[in-house]
Short mmCIF file of C-alpha atoms and ligand atoms in Angstrom, two decimals:
data_model
loop_
_atom_site.label_atom_id
_atom_site.label_comp_id
_atom_site.label_asym_id
_atom_site.label_seq_id
_atom_site.Cartn_x
_atom_site.Cartn_y
_atom_site.Cartn_z
CA MET K 1 94.84 46.33 70.26
CA GLU K 2 94.51 48.82 67.66
CA VAL K 3 97.50 51.64 68.59
CA TRP K 4 95.36 54.12 68.59
CA MET K 5 93.23 52.20 71.30
CA LEU K 6 95.73 53.23 73.91
CA LEU K 7 95.56 57.24 72.84
CA PRO K 8 93.31 58.13 75.02
CA ALA K 9 94.97 56.87 78.52
CA LEU K 10 98.99 58.54 76.06
CA VAL K 11 96.18 61.61 76.91
CA GLY K 12 95.50 61.00 79.91
CA LEU K 13 99.22 60.57 81.14
CA LEU K 14 100.35 63.58 79.39
CA TRP K 15 97.32 65.34 81.30
CA ALA K 16 98.58 64.11 84.62
CA GLY K 17 102.02 64.89 84.14
CA VAL K 18 101.49 68.56 83.09
CA LEU K 19 99.04 68.72 86.47
CA LEU K 20 102.15 67.07 88.56
CA ALA K 21 104.50 69.63 86.74
CA PHE K 22 102.57 72.73 88.19
CA ALA K 23 100.92 71.07 91.21
CA ALA K 24 102.02 73.78 93.62
CA PRO K 25 100.64 76.34 92.27
CA LEU K 26 97.74 74.32 91.11
CA ALA K 27 97.19 73.10 94.61
CA ALA K 28 97.91 76.91 96.24
CA ARG K 29 94.51 78.04 93.81
CA TRP K 30 93.04 74.64 95.02
CA ARG K 31 93.30 76.13 98.59
CA GLU K 32 92.93 79.86 98.18
CA PRO K 33 89.02 80.62 99.34
CA VAL K 34 86.30 81.13 96.49
CA LEU K 35 83.72 84.02 97.34
CA LYS K 36 79.75 83.28 96.65
CA HIS K 37 79.29 87.56 95.92
CA PRO K 38 81.41 90.25 94.01
CA VAL K 39 83.49 92.21 96.24
CA LEU K 40 84.56 95.37 95.77
CA ILE K 41 87.21 97.68 97.89
CA ILE K 42 88.55 100.64 97.13
CA GLU K 43 92.12 101.22 98.89
CA SER K 44 93.68 104.36 98.63
CA ASP K 45 97.25 105.72 100.43
CA ASP K 46 98.98 108.45 101.16
CA TRP K 47 96.31 110.10 103.29
CA GLY K 48 97.15 112.13 106.67
CA ALA K 49 100.06 114.58 107.67
CA GLY K 50 100.22 116.18 104.64
CA ALA K 51 98.61 119.15 102.09
CA VAL K 52 95.90 120.58 104.05
CA ALA K 53 93.62 120.34 100.64
CA GLN K 54 93.17 116.78 101.47
CA ALA K 55 90.25 117.63 103.84
CA THR K 56 87.98 119.68 101.14
CA ALA K 57 89.04 116.20 98.65
CA LEU K 58 88.10 114.16 101.55
CA ARG K 59 84.63 115.41 102.79
CA ARG K 60 84.30 115.11 98.83
CA LEU K 61 85.14 111.52 98.46
CA ALA K 62 82.74 111.19 101.82
CA ALA K 63 79.90 112.13 99.64
CA LEU K 64 80.52 110.31 96.86
CA LEU K 65 81.26 107.02 98.24
CA GLN K 66 77.78 107.81 100.38
CA GLY K 67 75.63 108.38 97.28
CA VAL K 68 76.07 104.34 95.98
CA ARG K 69 75.31 101.81 97.55
CA ASP K 70 75.04 98.17 96.85
CA ALA K 71 71.74 95.89 96.29
CA GLN K 72 72.60 95.71 100.67
CA GLY K 73 72.15 99.60 101.40
CA ARG K 74 75.88 99.47 102.43
CA SER K 75 77.67 102.69 100.91
CA ALA K 76 80.70 102.25 98.80
CA VAL K 77 83.83 102.18 101.18
CA MET K 78 87.46 103.34 100.96
CA THR K 79 90.08 102.40 103.08
CA LEU K 80 92.49 105.17 103.74
CA GLY K 81 96.34 104.44 103.79
CA VAL K 82 97.70 106.47 106.59
CA VAL K 83 100.29 108.85 106.78
CA LEU K 84 101.01 109.87 110.03
CA GLU K 85 104.07 112.41 109.79
CA VAL K 86 106.13 114.42 107.37
CA PRO K 87 108.98 116.61 107.41
CA ASP K 88 108.61 119.97 109.68
CA GLY K 89 110.74 122.12 107.13
CA ALA K 90 110.98 125.00 108.87
CA ARG K 91 112.82 123.32 111.32
CA ILE K 92 114.93 121.23 109.53
CA ALA K 93 116.02 124.18 107.40
CA ALA K 94 116.94 126.19 110.67
CA SER K 95 118.79 123.31 111.78
CA GLY K 96 120.91 124.08 108.40
CA CYS K 97 119.24 120.15 107.56
CA ALA K 98 121.43 118.34 110.07
CA GLU K 99 118.57 117.70 112.45
CA TYR K 100 114.58 116.08 112.02
CA HIS K 101 112.10 117.54 113.19
CA ALA K 102 108.31 116.24 112.04
CA LEU K 103 104.67 117.10 111.76
CA THR K 104 102.72 114.53 112.72
CA LEU K 105 99.24 114.61 112.52
CA ALA K 106 97.99 115.60 115.33
CA ASP K 107 99.68 118.97 114.76
CA VAL K 108 97.31 122.04 114.66
CA ARG K 109 97.07 122.70 111.33
CA PHE K 110 95.99 119.56 110.32
CA ASP K 111 92.77 119.66 112.37
CA GLY K 112 90.35 120.01 108.66
CA VAL K 113 92.14 116.85 107.52
CA ARG K 114 91.65 114.66 110.59
CA GLN K 115 88.33 115.83 111.25
CA ALA K 116 87.20 115.14 107.79
CA MET K 117 89.11 111.44 107.78
CA LEU K 118 86.91 110.90 111.71
CA GLU K 119 83.21 112.20 110.08
CA GLY K 120 83.76 109.52 106.98
CA MET K 121 84.62 106.82 109.30
CA GLN K 122 81.72 107.72 111.22
CA ALA K 123 79.57 108.15 107.65
CA GLY K 124 81.73 104.18 107.39
CA VAL K 125 82.79 105.34 104.51
CA PHE K 126 86.42 105.12 105.15
CA ALA K 127 88.48 103.04 106.83
CA PRO K 128 92.03 103.74 108.04
CA GLN K 129 94.80 101.06 107.94
CA LEU K 130 98.52 101.62 109.06
CA HIS K 131 100.76 103.16 105.95
CA GLY K 132 103.53 104.18 108.03
CA GLN K 133 104.17 106.96 110.32
CA CYS K 134 106.24 108.79 108.22
CA HIS K 135 106.38 107.53 103.71
CA TYR K 136 110.83 107.46 104.65
CA TRP K 137 112.85 106.08 107.00
CA PRO K 138 113.82 109.19 108.44
CA ALA K 139 117.27 108.29 108.81
CA ALA K 140 117.34 107.36 105.17
CA VAL K 141 116.21 110.99 103.78
CA MET K 142 118.58 113.01 105.68
CA ALA K 143 121.61 110.93 104.59
CA ALA K 144 120.41 110.97 101.08
CA ALA K 145 120.55 114.85 101.43
CA GLN K 146 124.11 115.39 102.27
CA THR K 147 124.50 114.88 98.44
CA ASP K 148 121.08 115.16 96.99
CA GLY K 149 119.66 118.70 95.85
CA MET K 150 116.70 118.07 95.08
CA VAL K 151 116.11 115.84 98.45
CA ARG K 152 116.96 118.77 100.57
CA GLY K 153 114.88 120.79 99.01
CA TRP K 154 112.42 119.03 99.70
CA LEU K 155 112.85 118.34 103.52
CA ALA K 156 113.26 121.66 104.15
CA ALA K 157 110.51 123.72 101.92
CA ALA K 158 108.10 125.63 103.95
CA GLU K 159 104.38 124.01 102.75
CA PRO K 160 103.94 120.31 104.38
CA ALA K 161 105.50 117.78 102.05
CA ALA K 162 103.53 115.77 99.51
CA THR K 163 105.56 112.78 99.79
CA GLU K 164 104.69 111.60 96.43
CA ASP K 165 107.25 113.88 95.36
CA LEU K 166 110.51 111.84 96.89
CA PRO K 167 112.51 109.77 94.74
CA SER K 168 110.52 106.26 94.48
CA HIS K 169 113.31 104.59 96.22
CA LEU K 170 113.00 106.80 99.36
CA GLN K 171 109.62 106.58 99.54
CA SER K 172 109.74 102.87 100.96
CA ARG K 173 109.65 103.48 104.89
CA TRP K 174 111.52 99.78 105.87
CA VAL K 175 115.08 99.36 104.00
CA ASP K 176 117.25 101.95 104.33
CA ALA K 177 117.41 103.78 100.45
CA ALA K 178 119.93 106.59 100.97
CA ARG K 179 122.35 104.38 99.11
CA LEU K 180 121.60 101.94 96.10
CA PRO K 181 121.34 99.41 96.20
CA SER K 182 119.12 99.65 100.13
CA ARG K 183 120.24 98.02 102.88
CA ALA K 184 117.85 96.28 105.46
CA LEU K 185 117.06 97.96 108.67
CA PRO K 186 118.58 97.53 112.13
CA ALA K 187 115.46 94.61 113.55
CA ALA K 188 115.02 96.76 116.96
CA ALA K 189 115.13 100.26 114.66
CA VAL K 190 112.14 98.61 113.13
CA GLN K 191 110.24 97.40 116.44
CA ALA K 192 111.00 100.51 118.05
CA ALA K 193 109.82 102.94 115.24
CA VAL K 194 106.35 99.69 114.41
CA ALA K 195 105.36 99.79 117.93
CA ASP K 196 105.52 104.09 118.66
CA GLU K 197 103.48 104.23 114.98
CA ALA K 198 101.03 101.46 116.34
CA GLN K 199 100.65 103.80 118.94
CA ALA K 200 100.33 107.46 117.68
CA TYR K 201 97.62 105.91 115.06
CA GLN K 202 95.65 104.12 118.27
CA ALA K 203 95.17 107.53 119.64
CA MET K 204 94.62 109.57 116.39
CA PHE K 205 91.79 106.94 115.62
CA GLY K 206 91.42 105.12 118.94
CA GLU K 207 92.19 101.57 118.28
CA ALA K 208 94.75 99.57 117.37
CA PRO K 209 96.24 99.50 113.14
CA GLN K 210 94.26 96.33 112.15
CA VAL K 211 95.50 96.76 108.53
CA ALA K 212 98.05 97.38 107.19
CA VAL K 213 99.92 98.36 103.89
CA ALA K 214 103.61 98.90 103.91
CA THR K 215 104.73 101.92 101.83
CA THR K 216 105.49 101.55 97.51
CA PHE K 217 105.06 97.58 98.94
CA VAL K 218 108.57 97.17 100.66
CA TRP K 219 108.98 94.81 103.77
CA ASP K 220 109.97 91.86 105.51
CA ASP K 221 109.44 89.20 107.74
CA VAL K 222 110.92 91.77 110.55
CA VAL K 223 108.14 94.36 110.06
CA GLU K 224 105.04 91.56 109.76
CA ALA K 225 107.04 90.27 112.48
CA ALA K 226 106.50 93.66 114.74
CA TRP K 227 103.25 94.69 112.76
CA ARG K 228 101.70 91.19 114.77
CA ALA K 229 103.10 92.91 118.76
CA ALA K 230 101.58 95.53 117.21
CA GLY K 231 98.13 94.18 116.54
CA VAL K 232 97.96 93.82 113.34
CA GLU K 233 95.73 91.41 111.45
CA VAL K 234 96.05 91.98 107.79
CA ILE K 235 98.10 92.80 105.26
CA ILE K 236 97.44 94.38 101.92
CA THR K 237 100.13 93.39 99.59
CA PRO K 238 100.25 93.32 95.41
CA GLY K 239 100.60 89.46 95.93
CA ARG K 240 104.22 89.10 96.02
CA ARG K 241 106.60 90.60 98.58
CA ALA K 242 109.08 92.60 97.54
CA THR K 243 112.25 93.21 100.87
CA CYS K 244 114.28 95.47 98.98
CA ARG K 245 115.60 97.91 96.59
CA ASP K 246 118.37 96.99 93.59
CA ALA K 247 120.66 99.35 91.76
CA THR K 248 118.57 101.28 90.02
CA GLY K 249 115.85 101.92 92.34
CA LYS K 250 113.29 99.29 91.70
CA PRO K 251 111.86 97.46 94.62
CA ALA K 252 113.60 94.04 94.65
CA CYS K 253 114.27 91.08 96.08
CA VAL K 254 111.17 89.33 96.58
CA ASP K 255 111.35 86.52 98.16
CA ALA K 256 107.47 85.11 98.41
CA ALA K 257 104.25 85.73 96.52
CA MET K 258 100.56 84.71 98.19
CA LEU K 259 97.01 84.73 97.34
CA ASN K 260 94.15 85.91 99.56
CA GLY K 261 93.99 84.23 102.21
CA GLU K 262 97.10 83.01 102.87
CA ARG K 263 99.11 83.72 106.24
CA SER K 264 102.11 85.26 106.90
CA GLY K 265 104.48 84.01 108.76
CA ALA K 266 103.74 85.71 111.99
CA GLY K 267 100.08 84.41 111.60
CA GLN K 268 98.08 87.33 109.39
CA ILE K 269 95.95 87.08 106.70
CA TYR K 270 97.28 88.25 103.48
CA LEU K 271 94.99 90.29 100.79
CA VAL K 272 95.96 91.19 97.59
CA ARG K 273 95.01 94.47 95.84
CA ASP K 274 95.89 93.82 91.82
CA VAL K 275 93.48 96.41 89.66
CA TYR K 276 94.93 99.91 89.30
CA PHE K 277 92.83 102.28 88.79
CA GLU K 278 94.51 105.93 88.79
CA PRO K 279 92.67 108.52 86.89
CA ALA K 280 94.92 111.14 86.78
CA LEU K 281 97.29 108.88 85.25
CA GLY K 282 94.87 108.26 82.05
CA HIS K 283 93.16 104.98 83.18
CA ALA K 284 89.53 105.21 82.06
CA ALA K 285 86.84 104.30 84.63
CA GLN K 286 85.89 101.15 82.75
CA ARG K 287 88.95 99.68 83.91
CA LEU K 288 87.19 99.21 87.46
CA ALA K 289 84.50 96.96 86.05
CA GLN K 290 86.30 95.08 83.87
CA GLY K 291 88.81 93.79 87.19
CA LEU K 292 85.34 93.00 88.93
CA ARG K 293 84.41 90.65 86.50
CA GLN K 294 87.65 89.06 86.40
CA ARG K 295 87.96 89.16 89.80
CA THR K 296 84.80 87.96 90.32
CA ARG K 297 85.63 85.31 88.07
CA GLN K 298 88.09 83.95 89.97
CA GLY K 299 86.06 83.66 92.90
CA ARG K 300 88.15 86.97 94.13
CA ALA K 301 87.82 90.00 96.00
CA CYS K 302 88.41 93.13 93.95
CA LEU K 303 90.77 95.17 95.61
CA VAL K 304 91.47 99.00 93.71
CA GLU K 305 94.09 100.38 94.20
CA THR K 306 93.70 104.80 93.65
CA HIS K 307 96.10 106.93 95.50
CA ARG K 308 95.64 110.56 97.07
CA PHE K 309 97.54 112.29 94.39
CA ASN K 310 94.55 111.48 92.10
CA PHE K 311 92.35 113.63 93.98
CA LEU K 312 94.27 116.31 94.85
CA ARG K 313 95.94 116.82 91.25
CA ALA K 314 93.41 116.18 88.35
CA ALA K 315 90.81 116.37 90.74
CA GLU K 316 87.77 117.20 88.60
CA ALA K 317 88.31 114.21 86.41
CA SER K 318 89.64 112.01 88.65
CA PHE K 319 86.54 112.45 90.95
CA ALA K 320 84.18 111.90 88.26
CA ALA K 321 86.25 108.96 86.97
CA LEU K 322 85.07 107.24 90.35
CA ASP K 323 82.12 108.30 90.70
CA THR K 324 81.33 106.95 86.71
CA ALA K 325 83.81 103.64 87.70
CA LEU K 326 81.48 103.07 90.85
CA HIS K 327 78.13 103.04 88.99
CA GLN K 328 79.56 101.34 86.07
CA ALA K 329 80.65 98.51 89.31
CA LEU K 330 76.98 97.63 90.61
CA GLN K 331 75.42 98.48 86.65
CA ALA K 332 77.96 94.89 86.09
CA SER K 333 77.56 93.20 89.03
CA PRO K 334 73.92 93.99 90.28
CA ASP K 335 75.21 91.61 93.28
CA LEU K 336 78.04 93.38 94.37
CA ARG K 337 78.90 93.72 98.10
CA PHE K 338 80.77 96.42 99.46
CA MET K 339 82.96 96.31 102.82
CA THR K 340 85.93 96.39 104.18
CA PRO K 341 89.76 94.41 103.92
CA LEU K 342 88.86 93.71 107.60
CA GLN K 343 85.32 92.08 107.51
CA LEU K 344 86.84 90.20 104.23
CA ALA K 345 89.65 88.41 105.97
CA GLN K 346 88.17 87.63 109.30
CA ALA K 347 85.47 85.84 106.80
CA ILE K 348 87.44 84.37 104.57
CA GLY K 349 89.92 83.47 107.86
CA ALA K 350 86.55 81.71 109.38
CA ARG K 351 85.07 80.56 106.18
CA ASP K 352 81.80 81.94 106.99
CA PRO K 353 79.23 80.23 104.50
CA GLY K 354 77.87 83.39 104.07
CA TRP K 355 80.50 85.00 102.37
CA VAL K 356 82.76 81.23 101.51
CA GLU K 357 81.90 78.99 99.21
CA SER K 358 82.05 75.14 99.94
CA ARG K 359 80.14 73.72 96.42
CA MET K 360 82.44 71.58 94.21
CA LEU K 361 81.23 72.99 90.56
CA PRO K 362 81.54 76.54 91.48
CA ARG K 363 85.13 76.30 93.19
CA LEU K 364 85.82 74.19 90.15
CA ARG K 365 84.75 77.03 87.78
CA ALA K 366 86.69 79.41 90.08
CA TRP K 367 89.34 77.26 90.40
CA CYS K 368 89.91 77.37 86.42
CA ALA K 369 89.38 80.72 86.03
CA ARG K 370 92.62 81.13 87.93
CA LEU K 371 94.90 79.54 86.38
CA ASP K 372 95.75 81.91 82.95
CA GLU K 373 97.88 83.30 85.75
CA ILE K 374 100.54 81.00 86.37
CA PRO K 375 103.60 81.24 84.41
CA ARG K 376 104.11 79.20 80.89
CA PHE K 377 101.02 77.24 82.63
CA ARG K 378 98.86 78.38 79.89
CA ARG K 379 101.35 77.61 76.85
CA VAL K 380 101.43 74.14 78.44
CA ALA K 381 97.88 73.42 78.97
CA ARG K 382 97.45 74.92 75.38
CA LEU K 383 100.28 72.39 73.38
CA SER K 384 99.11 69.68 75.44
CA GLY K 385 95.34 70.25 74.95
CA LEU K 386 94.57 70.06 78.80
CA ALA K 387 93.09 73.88 77.21
CA LEU K 388 90.32 72.45 76.21
CA PRO K 389 88.38 71.26 78.96
CA LEU K 390 89.79 73.37 81.29
CA ARG K 391 88.03 76.10 79.38
CA LEU K 392 84.95 74.02 78.91
CA LEU K 393 84.84 74.72 82.90
CA GLY K 394 85.65 78.45 82.41
CA GLY K 395 89.16 78.87 82.74
CA VAL K 396 92.14 79.11 80.40
CA SER K 397 91.60 80.94 77.36
ZN1 ZN M 401 101.99 105.33 100.00
#
């Protein structure tokens, strides 16, 4: 037998070795459900207790979203990551910054904001989700204020504070970041806080929170279990879970990575939000259609992160960019569907045949399109020649 006749067998062995070396991430991407339709969800955090100017912004957003409809006639949906409390600056100042006092979303001064949220929910364009009672851990902010004049000024401000102005590490609710690196909070304190805020959320919106998104995406197992006890069934993630703030204040201690449809230890369904559209930071409208196209190739929903600051600070340009982006997305993907994260998670969890693909070829194509994101896999696939058959199936570039 000639040596060259062994070549196909050797190549086959090489490819099998590559596939084996990356077995875990490859298998996870095979298990991840493949959606039959393009899905777009706009996710917007930080709304609630705070600037009263939010009322106008929310009404304008609701009108904008109602003006954009998918082929089924469903209007665009924006989630509202809700914050239920800000500091009561006047009372904190009166105590000489020795005591924490809160202004909750139930306060009469936030009537307009609350009303605008509820109207948008009734119109089917807003879907609230739990972001937190406050966008910080009060004891941590109070402790930081003892040595940080800026934090003290923020806590004691006369107008309802903008949580976006706090140092980033103090915006994490589920760690004690008064000093860095952060420390874990006592489990009992987390459990009590989650139970309380779920109750406040229910009083505000008439139902327990079913979807939660941790402030600054820092949370852990204790938080997930407490969310579960409070009724939370879906967790919005950036695809990884940071559980602390490091010595420089950055989110760190990443202890888990997740794909859409995977379950938390407490049993919730994870969804991944990883397209960033912040017009106030200069993101162009095309970003949304591009993100949607790529997620659709991967058989995934496109969850887009856009914070409230866009619609309060560079408002005119942001409203225009969102409107343009939604219309561009519809034009680029006429089969596009709008839905809420809860509906998406339920469809994925039930493997609903109306939403989740079961045919082999579309699943294989979506799987191939997901492989580029696996660290080092693309390079190894290229070097080994495995990229060629994968590319033929529509994947690795
Ligand atoms: Zn936030």
